PDB file of C-alpha atoms and ligand atoms in Angstrom:
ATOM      1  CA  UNK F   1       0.000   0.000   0.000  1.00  0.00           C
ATOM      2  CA  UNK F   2       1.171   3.228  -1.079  1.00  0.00           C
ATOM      3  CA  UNK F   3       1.374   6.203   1.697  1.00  0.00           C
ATOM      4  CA  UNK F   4      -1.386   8.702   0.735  1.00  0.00           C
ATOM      5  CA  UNK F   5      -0.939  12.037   1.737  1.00  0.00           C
ATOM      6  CA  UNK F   6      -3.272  13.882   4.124  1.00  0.00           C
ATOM      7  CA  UNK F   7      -3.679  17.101   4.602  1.00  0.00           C
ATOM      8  CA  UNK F   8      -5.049  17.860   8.021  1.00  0.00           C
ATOM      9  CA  UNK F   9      -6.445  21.132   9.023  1.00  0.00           C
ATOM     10  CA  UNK F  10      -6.196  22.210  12.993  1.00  0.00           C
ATOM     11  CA  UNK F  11      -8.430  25.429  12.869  1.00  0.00           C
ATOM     12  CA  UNK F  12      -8.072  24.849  16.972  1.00  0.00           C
ATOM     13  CA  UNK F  13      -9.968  27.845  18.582  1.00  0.00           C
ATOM     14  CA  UNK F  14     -10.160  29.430  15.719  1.00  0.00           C
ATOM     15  CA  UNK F  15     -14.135  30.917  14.007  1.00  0.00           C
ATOM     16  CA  UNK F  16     -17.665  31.522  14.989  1.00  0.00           C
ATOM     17  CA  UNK F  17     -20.114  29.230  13.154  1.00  0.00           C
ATOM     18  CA  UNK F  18     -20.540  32.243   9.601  1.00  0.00           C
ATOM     19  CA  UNK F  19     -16.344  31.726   9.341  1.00  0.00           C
ATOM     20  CA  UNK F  20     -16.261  27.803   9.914  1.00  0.00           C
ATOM     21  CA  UNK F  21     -19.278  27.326   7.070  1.00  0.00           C
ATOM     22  CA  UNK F  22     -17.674  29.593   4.722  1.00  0.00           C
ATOM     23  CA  UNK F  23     -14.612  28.237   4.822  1.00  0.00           C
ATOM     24  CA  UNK F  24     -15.740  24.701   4.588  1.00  0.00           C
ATOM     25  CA  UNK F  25     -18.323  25.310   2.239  1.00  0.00           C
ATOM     26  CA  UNK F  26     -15.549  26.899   0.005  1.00  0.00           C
ATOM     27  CA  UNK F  27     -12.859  24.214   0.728  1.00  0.00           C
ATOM     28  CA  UNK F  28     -15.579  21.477  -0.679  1.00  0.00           C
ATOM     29  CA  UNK F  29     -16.952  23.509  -3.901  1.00  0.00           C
ATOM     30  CA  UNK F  30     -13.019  23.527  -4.754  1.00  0.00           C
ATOM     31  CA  UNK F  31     -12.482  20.139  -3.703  1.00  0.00           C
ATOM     32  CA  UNK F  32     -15.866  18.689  -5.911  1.00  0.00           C
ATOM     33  CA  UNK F  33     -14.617  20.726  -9.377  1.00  0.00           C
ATOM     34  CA  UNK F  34     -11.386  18.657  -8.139  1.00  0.00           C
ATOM     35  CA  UNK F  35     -11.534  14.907 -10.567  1.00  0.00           C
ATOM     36  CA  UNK F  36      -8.243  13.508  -9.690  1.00  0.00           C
ATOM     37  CA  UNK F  37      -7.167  14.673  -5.960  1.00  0.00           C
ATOM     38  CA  UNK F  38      -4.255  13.240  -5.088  1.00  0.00           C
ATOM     39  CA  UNK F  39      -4.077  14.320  -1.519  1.00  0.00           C
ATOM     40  CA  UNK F  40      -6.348  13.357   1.249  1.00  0.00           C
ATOM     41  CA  UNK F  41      -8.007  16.524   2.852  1.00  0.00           C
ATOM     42  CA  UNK F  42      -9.215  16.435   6.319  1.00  0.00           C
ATOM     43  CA  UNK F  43     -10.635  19.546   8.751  1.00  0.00           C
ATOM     44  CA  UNK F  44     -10.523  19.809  12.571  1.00  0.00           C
ATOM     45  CA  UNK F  45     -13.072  22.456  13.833  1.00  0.00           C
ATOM     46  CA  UNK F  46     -13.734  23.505  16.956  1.00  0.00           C
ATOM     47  CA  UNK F  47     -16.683  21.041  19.022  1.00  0.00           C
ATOM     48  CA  UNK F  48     -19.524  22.851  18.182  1.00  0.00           C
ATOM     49  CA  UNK F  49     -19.022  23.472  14.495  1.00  0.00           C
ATOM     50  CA  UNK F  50     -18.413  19.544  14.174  1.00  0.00           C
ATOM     51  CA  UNK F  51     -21.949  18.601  12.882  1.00  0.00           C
ATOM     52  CA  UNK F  52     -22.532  22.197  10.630  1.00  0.00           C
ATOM     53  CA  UNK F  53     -19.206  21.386   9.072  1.00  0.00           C
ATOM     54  CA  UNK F  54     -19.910  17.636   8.324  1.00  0.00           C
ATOM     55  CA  UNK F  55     -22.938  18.720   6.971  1.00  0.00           C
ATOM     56  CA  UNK F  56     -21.305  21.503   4.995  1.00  0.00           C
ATOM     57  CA  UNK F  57     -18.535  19.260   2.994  1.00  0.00           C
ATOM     58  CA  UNK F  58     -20.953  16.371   2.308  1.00  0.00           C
ATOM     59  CA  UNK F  59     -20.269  14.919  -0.738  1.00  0.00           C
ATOM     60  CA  UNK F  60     -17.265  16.440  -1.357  1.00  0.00           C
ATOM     61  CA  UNK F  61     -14.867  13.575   0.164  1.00  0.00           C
ATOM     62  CA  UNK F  62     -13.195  16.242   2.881  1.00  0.00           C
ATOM     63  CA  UNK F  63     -13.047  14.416   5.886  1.00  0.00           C
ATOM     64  CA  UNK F  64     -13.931  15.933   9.564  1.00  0.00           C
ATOM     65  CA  UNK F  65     -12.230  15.166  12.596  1.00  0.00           C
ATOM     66  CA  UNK F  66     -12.121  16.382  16.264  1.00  0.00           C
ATOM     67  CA  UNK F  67      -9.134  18.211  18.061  1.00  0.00           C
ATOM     68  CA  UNK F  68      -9.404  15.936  21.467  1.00  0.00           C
ATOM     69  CA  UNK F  69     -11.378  13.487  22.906  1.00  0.00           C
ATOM     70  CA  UNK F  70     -11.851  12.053  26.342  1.00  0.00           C
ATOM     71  CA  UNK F  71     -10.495   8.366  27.041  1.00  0.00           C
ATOM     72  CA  UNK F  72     -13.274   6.821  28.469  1.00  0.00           C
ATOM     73  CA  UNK F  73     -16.942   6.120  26.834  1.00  0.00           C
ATOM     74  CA  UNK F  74     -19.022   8.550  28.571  1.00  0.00           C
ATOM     75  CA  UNK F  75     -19.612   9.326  32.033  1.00  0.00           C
ATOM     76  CA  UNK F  76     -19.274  12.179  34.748  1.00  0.00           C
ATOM     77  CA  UNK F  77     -16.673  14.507  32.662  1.00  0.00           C
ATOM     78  CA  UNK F  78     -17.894  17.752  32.300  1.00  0.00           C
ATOM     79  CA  UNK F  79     -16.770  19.440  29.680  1.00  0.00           C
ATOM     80  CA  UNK F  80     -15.499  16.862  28.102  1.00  0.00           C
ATOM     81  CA  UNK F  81     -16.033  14.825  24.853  1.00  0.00           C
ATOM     82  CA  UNK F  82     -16.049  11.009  23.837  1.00  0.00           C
ATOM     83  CA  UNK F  83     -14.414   9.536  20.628  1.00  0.00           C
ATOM     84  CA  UNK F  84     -17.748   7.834  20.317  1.00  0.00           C
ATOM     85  CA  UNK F  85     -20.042  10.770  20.412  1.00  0.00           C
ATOM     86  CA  UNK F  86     -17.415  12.582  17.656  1.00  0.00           C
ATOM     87  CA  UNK F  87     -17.956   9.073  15.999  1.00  0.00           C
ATOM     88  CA  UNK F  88     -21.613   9.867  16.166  1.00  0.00           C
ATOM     89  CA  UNK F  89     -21.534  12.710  14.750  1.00  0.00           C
ATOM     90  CA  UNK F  90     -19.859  11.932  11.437  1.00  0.00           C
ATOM     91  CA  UNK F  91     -16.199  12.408  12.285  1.00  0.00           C
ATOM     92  CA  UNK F  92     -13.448   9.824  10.895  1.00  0.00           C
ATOM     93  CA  UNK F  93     -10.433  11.343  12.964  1.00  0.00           C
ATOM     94  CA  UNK F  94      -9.153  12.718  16.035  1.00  0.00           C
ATOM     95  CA  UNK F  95      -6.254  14.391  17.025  1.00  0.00           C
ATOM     96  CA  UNK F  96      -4.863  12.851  20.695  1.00  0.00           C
ATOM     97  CA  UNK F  97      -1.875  14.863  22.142  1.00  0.00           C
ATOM     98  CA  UNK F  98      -1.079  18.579  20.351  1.00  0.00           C
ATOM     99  CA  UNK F  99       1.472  20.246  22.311  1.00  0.00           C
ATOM    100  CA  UNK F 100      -1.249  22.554  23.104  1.00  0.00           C
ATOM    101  CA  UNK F 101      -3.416  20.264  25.365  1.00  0.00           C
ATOM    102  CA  UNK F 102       0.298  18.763  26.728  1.00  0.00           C
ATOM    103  CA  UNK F 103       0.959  22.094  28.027  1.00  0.00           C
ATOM    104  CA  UNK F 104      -2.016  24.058  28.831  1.00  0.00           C
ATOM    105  CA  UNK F 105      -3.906  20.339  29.876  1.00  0.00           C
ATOM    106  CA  UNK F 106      -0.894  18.552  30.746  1.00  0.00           C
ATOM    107  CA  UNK F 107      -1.280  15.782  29.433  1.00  0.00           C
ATOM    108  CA  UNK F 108       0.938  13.019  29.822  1.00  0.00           C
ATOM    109  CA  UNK F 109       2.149  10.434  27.253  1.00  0.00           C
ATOM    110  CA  UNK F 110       0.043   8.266  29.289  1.00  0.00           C
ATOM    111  CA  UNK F 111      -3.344  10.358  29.081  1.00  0.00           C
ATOM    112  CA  UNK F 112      -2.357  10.555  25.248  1.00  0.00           C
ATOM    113  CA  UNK F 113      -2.293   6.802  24.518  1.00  0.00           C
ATOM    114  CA  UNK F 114      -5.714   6.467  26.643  1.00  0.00           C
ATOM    115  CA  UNK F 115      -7.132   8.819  24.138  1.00  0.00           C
ATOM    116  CA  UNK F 116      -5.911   7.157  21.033  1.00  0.00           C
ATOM    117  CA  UNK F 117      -7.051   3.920  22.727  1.00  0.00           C
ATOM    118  CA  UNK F 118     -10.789   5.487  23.027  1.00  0.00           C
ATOM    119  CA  UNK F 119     -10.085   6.563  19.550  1.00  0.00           C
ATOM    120  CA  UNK F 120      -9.444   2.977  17.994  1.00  0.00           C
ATOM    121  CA  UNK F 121     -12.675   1.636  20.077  1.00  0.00           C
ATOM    122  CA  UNK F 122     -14.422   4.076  19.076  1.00  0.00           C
ATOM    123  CA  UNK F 123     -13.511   3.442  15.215  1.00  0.00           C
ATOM    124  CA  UNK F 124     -11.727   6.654  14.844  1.00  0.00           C
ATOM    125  CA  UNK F 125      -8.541   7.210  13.417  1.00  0.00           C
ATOM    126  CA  UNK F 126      -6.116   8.545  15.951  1.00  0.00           C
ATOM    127  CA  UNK F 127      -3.487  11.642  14.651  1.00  0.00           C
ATOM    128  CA  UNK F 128      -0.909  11.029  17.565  1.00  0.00           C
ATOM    129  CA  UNK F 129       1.021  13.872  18.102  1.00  0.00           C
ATOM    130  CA  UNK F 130       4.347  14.499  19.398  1.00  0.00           C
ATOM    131  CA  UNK F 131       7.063  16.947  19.676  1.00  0.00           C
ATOM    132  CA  UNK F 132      10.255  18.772  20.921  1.00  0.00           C
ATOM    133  CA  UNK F 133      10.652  22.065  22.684  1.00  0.00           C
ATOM    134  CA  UNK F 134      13.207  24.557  21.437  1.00  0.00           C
ATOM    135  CA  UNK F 135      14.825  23.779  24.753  1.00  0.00           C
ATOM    136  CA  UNK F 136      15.019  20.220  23.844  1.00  0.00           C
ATOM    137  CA  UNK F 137      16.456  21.052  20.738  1.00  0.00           C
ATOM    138  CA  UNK F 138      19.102  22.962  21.397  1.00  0.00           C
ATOM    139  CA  UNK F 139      20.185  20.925  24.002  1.00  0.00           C
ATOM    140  CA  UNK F 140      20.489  17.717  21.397  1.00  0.00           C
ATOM    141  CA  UNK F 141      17.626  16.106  22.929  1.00  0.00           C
ATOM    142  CA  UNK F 142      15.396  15.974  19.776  1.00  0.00           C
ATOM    143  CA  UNK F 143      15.244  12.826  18.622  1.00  0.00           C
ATOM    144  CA  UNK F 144      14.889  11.010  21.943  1.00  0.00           C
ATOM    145  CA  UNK F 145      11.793  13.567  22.931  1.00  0.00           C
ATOM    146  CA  UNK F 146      10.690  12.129  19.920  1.00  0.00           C
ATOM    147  CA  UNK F 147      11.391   8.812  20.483  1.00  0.00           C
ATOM    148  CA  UNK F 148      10.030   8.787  24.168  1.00  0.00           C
ATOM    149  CA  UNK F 149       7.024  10.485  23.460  1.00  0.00           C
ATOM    150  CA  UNK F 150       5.988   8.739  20.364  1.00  0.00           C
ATOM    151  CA  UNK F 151       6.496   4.874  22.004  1.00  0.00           C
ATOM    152  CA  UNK F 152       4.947   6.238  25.155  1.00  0.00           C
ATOM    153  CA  UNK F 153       1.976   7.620  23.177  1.00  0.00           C
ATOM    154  CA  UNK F 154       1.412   5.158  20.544  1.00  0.00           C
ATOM    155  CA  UNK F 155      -2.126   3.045  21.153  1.00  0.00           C
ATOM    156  CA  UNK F 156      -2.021  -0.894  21.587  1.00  0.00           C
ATOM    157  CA  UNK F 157      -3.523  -1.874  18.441  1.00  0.00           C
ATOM    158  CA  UNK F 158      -2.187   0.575  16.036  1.00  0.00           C
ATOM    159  CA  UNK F 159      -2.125  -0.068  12.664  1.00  0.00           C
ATOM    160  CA  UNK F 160      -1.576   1.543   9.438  1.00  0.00           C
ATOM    161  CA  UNK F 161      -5.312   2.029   8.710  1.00  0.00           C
ATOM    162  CA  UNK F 162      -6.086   3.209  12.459  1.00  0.00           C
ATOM    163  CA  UNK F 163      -3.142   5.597  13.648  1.00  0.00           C
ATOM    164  CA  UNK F 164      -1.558   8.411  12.095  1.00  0.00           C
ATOM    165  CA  UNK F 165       1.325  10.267  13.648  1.00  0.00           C
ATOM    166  CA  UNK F 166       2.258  14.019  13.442  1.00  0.00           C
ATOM    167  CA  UNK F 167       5.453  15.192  14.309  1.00  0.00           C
ATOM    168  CA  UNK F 168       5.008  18.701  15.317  1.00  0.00           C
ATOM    169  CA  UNK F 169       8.436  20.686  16.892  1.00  0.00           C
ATOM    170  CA  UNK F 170       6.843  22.944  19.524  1.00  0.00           C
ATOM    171  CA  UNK F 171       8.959  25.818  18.535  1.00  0.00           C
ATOM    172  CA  UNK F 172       7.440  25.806  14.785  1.00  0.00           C
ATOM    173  CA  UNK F 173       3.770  25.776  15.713  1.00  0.00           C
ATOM    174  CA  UNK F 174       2.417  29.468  15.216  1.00  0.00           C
ATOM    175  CA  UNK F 175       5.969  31.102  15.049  1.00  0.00           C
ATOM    176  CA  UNK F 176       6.418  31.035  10.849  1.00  0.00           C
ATOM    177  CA  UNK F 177       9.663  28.920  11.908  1.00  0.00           C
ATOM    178  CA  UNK F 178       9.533  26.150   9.966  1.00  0.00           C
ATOM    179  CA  UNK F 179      11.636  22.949  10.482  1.00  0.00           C
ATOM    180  CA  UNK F 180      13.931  22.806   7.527  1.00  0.00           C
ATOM    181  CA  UNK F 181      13.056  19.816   5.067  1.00  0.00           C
ATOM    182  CA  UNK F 182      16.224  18.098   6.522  1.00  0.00           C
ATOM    183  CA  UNK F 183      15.445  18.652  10.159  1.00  0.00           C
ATOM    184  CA  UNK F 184      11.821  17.112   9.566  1.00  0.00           C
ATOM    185  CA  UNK F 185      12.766  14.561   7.497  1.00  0.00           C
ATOM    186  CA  UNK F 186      15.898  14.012  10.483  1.00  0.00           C
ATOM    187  CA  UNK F 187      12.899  13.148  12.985  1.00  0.00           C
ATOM    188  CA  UNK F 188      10.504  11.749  10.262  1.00  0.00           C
ATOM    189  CA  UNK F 189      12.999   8.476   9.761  1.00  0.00           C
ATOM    190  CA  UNK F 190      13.781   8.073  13.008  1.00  0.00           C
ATOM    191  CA  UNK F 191       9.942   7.772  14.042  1.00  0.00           C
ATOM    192  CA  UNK F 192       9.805   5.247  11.136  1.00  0.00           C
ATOM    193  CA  UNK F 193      12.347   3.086  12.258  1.00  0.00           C
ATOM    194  CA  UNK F 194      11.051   3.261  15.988  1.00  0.00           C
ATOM    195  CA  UNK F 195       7.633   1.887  14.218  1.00  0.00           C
ATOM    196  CA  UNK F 196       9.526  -1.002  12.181  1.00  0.00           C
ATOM    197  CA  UNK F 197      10.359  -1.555  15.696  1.00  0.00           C
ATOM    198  CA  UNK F 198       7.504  -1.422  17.412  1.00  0.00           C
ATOM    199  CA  UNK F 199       5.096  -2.668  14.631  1.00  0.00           C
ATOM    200  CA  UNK F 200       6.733  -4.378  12.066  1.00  0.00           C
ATOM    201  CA  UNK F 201       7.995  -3.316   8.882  1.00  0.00           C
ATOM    202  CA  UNK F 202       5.026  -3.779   6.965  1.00  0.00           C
ATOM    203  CA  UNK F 203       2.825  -1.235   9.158  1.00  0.00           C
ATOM    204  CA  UNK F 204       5.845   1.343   9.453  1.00  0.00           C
ATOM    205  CA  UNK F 205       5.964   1.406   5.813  1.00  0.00           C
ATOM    206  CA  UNK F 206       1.968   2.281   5.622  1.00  0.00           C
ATOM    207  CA  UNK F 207       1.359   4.500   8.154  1.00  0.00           C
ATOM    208  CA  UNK F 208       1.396   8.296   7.690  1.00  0.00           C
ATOM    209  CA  UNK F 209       3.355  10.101   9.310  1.00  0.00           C
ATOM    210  CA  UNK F 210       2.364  14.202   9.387  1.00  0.00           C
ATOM    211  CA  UNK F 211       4.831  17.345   9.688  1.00  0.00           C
ATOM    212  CA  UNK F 212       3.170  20.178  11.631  1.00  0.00           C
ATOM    213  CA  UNK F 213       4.382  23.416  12.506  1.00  0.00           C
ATOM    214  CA  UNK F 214       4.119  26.932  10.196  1.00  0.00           C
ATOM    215  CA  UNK F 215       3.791  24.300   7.294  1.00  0.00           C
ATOM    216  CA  UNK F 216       2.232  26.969   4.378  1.00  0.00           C
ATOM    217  CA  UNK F 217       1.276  27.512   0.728  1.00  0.00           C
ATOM    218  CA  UNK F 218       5.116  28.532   0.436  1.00  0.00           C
ATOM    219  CA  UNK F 219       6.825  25.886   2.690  1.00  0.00           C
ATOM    220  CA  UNK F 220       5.028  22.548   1.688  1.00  0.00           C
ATOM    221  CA  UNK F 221       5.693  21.223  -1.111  1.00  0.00           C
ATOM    222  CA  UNK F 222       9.947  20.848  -0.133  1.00  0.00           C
ATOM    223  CA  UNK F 223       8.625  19.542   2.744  1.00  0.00           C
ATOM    224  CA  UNK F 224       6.516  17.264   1.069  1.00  0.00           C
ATOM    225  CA  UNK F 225       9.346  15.736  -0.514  1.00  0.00           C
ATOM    226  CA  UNK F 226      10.639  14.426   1.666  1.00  0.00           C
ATOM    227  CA  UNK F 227      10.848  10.513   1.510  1.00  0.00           C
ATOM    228  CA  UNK F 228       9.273  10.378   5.024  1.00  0.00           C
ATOM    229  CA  UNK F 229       6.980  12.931   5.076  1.00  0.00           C
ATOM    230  CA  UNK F 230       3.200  11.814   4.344  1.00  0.00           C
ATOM    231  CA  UNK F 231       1.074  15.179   4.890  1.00  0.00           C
ATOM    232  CA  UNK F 232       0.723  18.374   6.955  1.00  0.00           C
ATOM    233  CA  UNK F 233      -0.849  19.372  10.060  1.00  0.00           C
ATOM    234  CA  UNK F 234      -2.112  22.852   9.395  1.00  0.00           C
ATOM    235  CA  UNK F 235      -2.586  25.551  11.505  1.00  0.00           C
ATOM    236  CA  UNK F 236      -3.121  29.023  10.663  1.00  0.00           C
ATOM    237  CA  UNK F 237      -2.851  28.200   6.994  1.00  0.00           C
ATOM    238  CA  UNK F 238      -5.031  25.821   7.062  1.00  0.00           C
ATOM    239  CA  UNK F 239      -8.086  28.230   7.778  1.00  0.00           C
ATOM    240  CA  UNK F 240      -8.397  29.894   4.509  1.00  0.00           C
ATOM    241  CA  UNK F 241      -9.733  27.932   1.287  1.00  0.00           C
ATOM    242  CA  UNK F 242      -6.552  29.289  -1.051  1.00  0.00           C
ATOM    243  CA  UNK F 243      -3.987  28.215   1.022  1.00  0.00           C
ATOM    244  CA  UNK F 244      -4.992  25.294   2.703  1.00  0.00           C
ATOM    245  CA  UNK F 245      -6.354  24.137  -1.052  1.00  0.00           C
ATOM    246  CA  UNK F 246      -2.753  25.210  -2.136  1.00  0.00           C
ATOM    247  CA  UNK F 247      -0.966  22.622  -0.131  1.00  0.00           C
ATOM    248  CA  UNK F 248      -3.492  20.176  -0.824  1.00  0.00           C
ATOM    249  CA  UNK F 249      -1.803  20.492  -4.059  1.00  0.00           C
ATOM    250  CA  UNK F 250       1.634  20.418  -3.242  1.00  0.00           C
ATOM    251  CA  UNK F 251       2.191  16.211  -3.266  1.00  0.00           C
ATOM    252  CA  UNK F 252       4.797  15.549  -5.262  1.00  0.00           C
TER     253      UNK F 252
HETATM  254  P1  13P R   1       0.610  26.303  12.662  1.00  0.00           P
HETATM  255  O1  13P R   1       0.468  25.698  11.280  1.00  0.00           O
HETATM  256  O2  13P R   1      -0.294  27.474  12.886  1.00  0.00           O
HETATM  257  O3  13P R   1       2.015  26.521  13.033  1.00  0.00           O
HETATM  258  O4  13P R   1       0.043  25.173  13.680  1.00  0.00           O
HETATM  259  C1  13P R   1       0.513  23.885  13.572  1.00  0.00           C
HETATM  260  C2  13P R   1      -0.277  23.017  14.474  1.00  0.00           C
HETATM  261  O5  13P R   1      -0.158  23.104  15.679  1.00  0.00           O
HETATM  262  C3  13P R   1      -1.223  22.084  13.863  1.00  0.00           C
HETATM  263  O6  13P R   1      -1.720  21.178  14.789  1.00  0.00           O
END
């Protein structure tokens, strides 16, 4: 099986419901006049724009996922979300572990692989994230952050088909630093010969593995390149139709 790339939109806490419709509504008109995509296109809204947006890029073969989930069914957690109810409501991902909910949620590598664990039961895919501080970086430490986080985070049961991972530096997301194409692809092999590893060659060579961080119209197709590199994680360029439809042409 050939790695497909995916591009994956974070619009985090980003747009009230008018900017969320519009700018799903316009990534699926461009994505239907589209006969031959060769990229996979996925969007992450905010909760409560899940079902509007599902609703909005019917048809159009745009995928919607959710930015978190909780790691049991359901239950006494207010506030919180299940990977079956974002099931429910027409979802096919869900992203387990940004930096952001590490730091401001801190969440542990543990918490993470609950998550993706819900996720798999719940039949979601699970985008596993993981990533280095500038701190970690400059002190050498980047590729066994990597290495730590992405074995401690990884869900029993992964496969190809059920678990994608995104490396995301923490010092690239929102800052317009980019990793270089070399850096990424540095971190991207090493994560796929942890999974060889871990999972056996013939999983490691299928499953995606995502760059995230200041990853633009500009900036993605080098990056996309790259012989390890399977898609984005988008942030900020991910929430208008131009750009994020821009990298969603930049496969190689
Ligand atoms: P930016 O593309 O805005 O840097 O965000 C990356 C990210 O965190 C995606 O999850």
């Amino acid at each position: 099986m050939a790695r497909r790339i995916l591009a994956a939109g974070n619009w985090k806490m980003n747009g009230l419901q008018a900017d969320g419709l519009a700018l799903a509504s316009g990534l699926a008109a461009q994505r239907k006049s589209e006969s031959n995509a060769k990229v996979d296109m996925l969007v992450c809204p905010p909760f409560v724009l899940i079902s509007k947006v599902v609703d909005a890029v019917a048809g159009s073969g745009i995928m919607v996922g959710g930015q978190d989930c909780h790691m049991t069914e359901k239950g006494a957690h207010t506030g919180d979300t299940s990977a079956w109810m974002l099931k429910d409501t027409g979802c096919t991902h869900v992203i387990v572990g940004h930096s952001e909910r590490r730091t401001n949620h801190g969440e542990t590598d543990d918490v993470v692989k609950a998550k993706a664990e819900a996720a798999l039961a719940a039949g979601l895919v699970a985008i596993v994230c993981i990533g280095e501080t500038l701190e970690e970086r400059d002190a050498g430490k980047t590729l066994d952050v990597n290495r730590r986080q992405l074995l401690g985070s990884l869900p029993d049961g992964a496969t190809a088909a059920n678990t994608v991972v995104a490396y995301e530096p923490v010092w690239a997301i929102g800052t317009g630093r980019t990793a270089t194409p070399e850096q990424a692809q540095e971190v991207h092999a090493m994560l796929r010969g942890e999974l060889v590893g871990k999972l056996g060659q013939g999983i490691a060579d299928d499953m995606l593995i995502l760059y995230g961080g200041s990853m633009n119209a500009k900036n993605a197709k080098e990056l996309l390149a790259q012989t390890d590199i399977d898609g984005g994680l988008i942030g900020g360029a991910a929430l208008k139709v131009d750009d994020f439809m821009t990298i969603s042409h930049s496969a190689p």
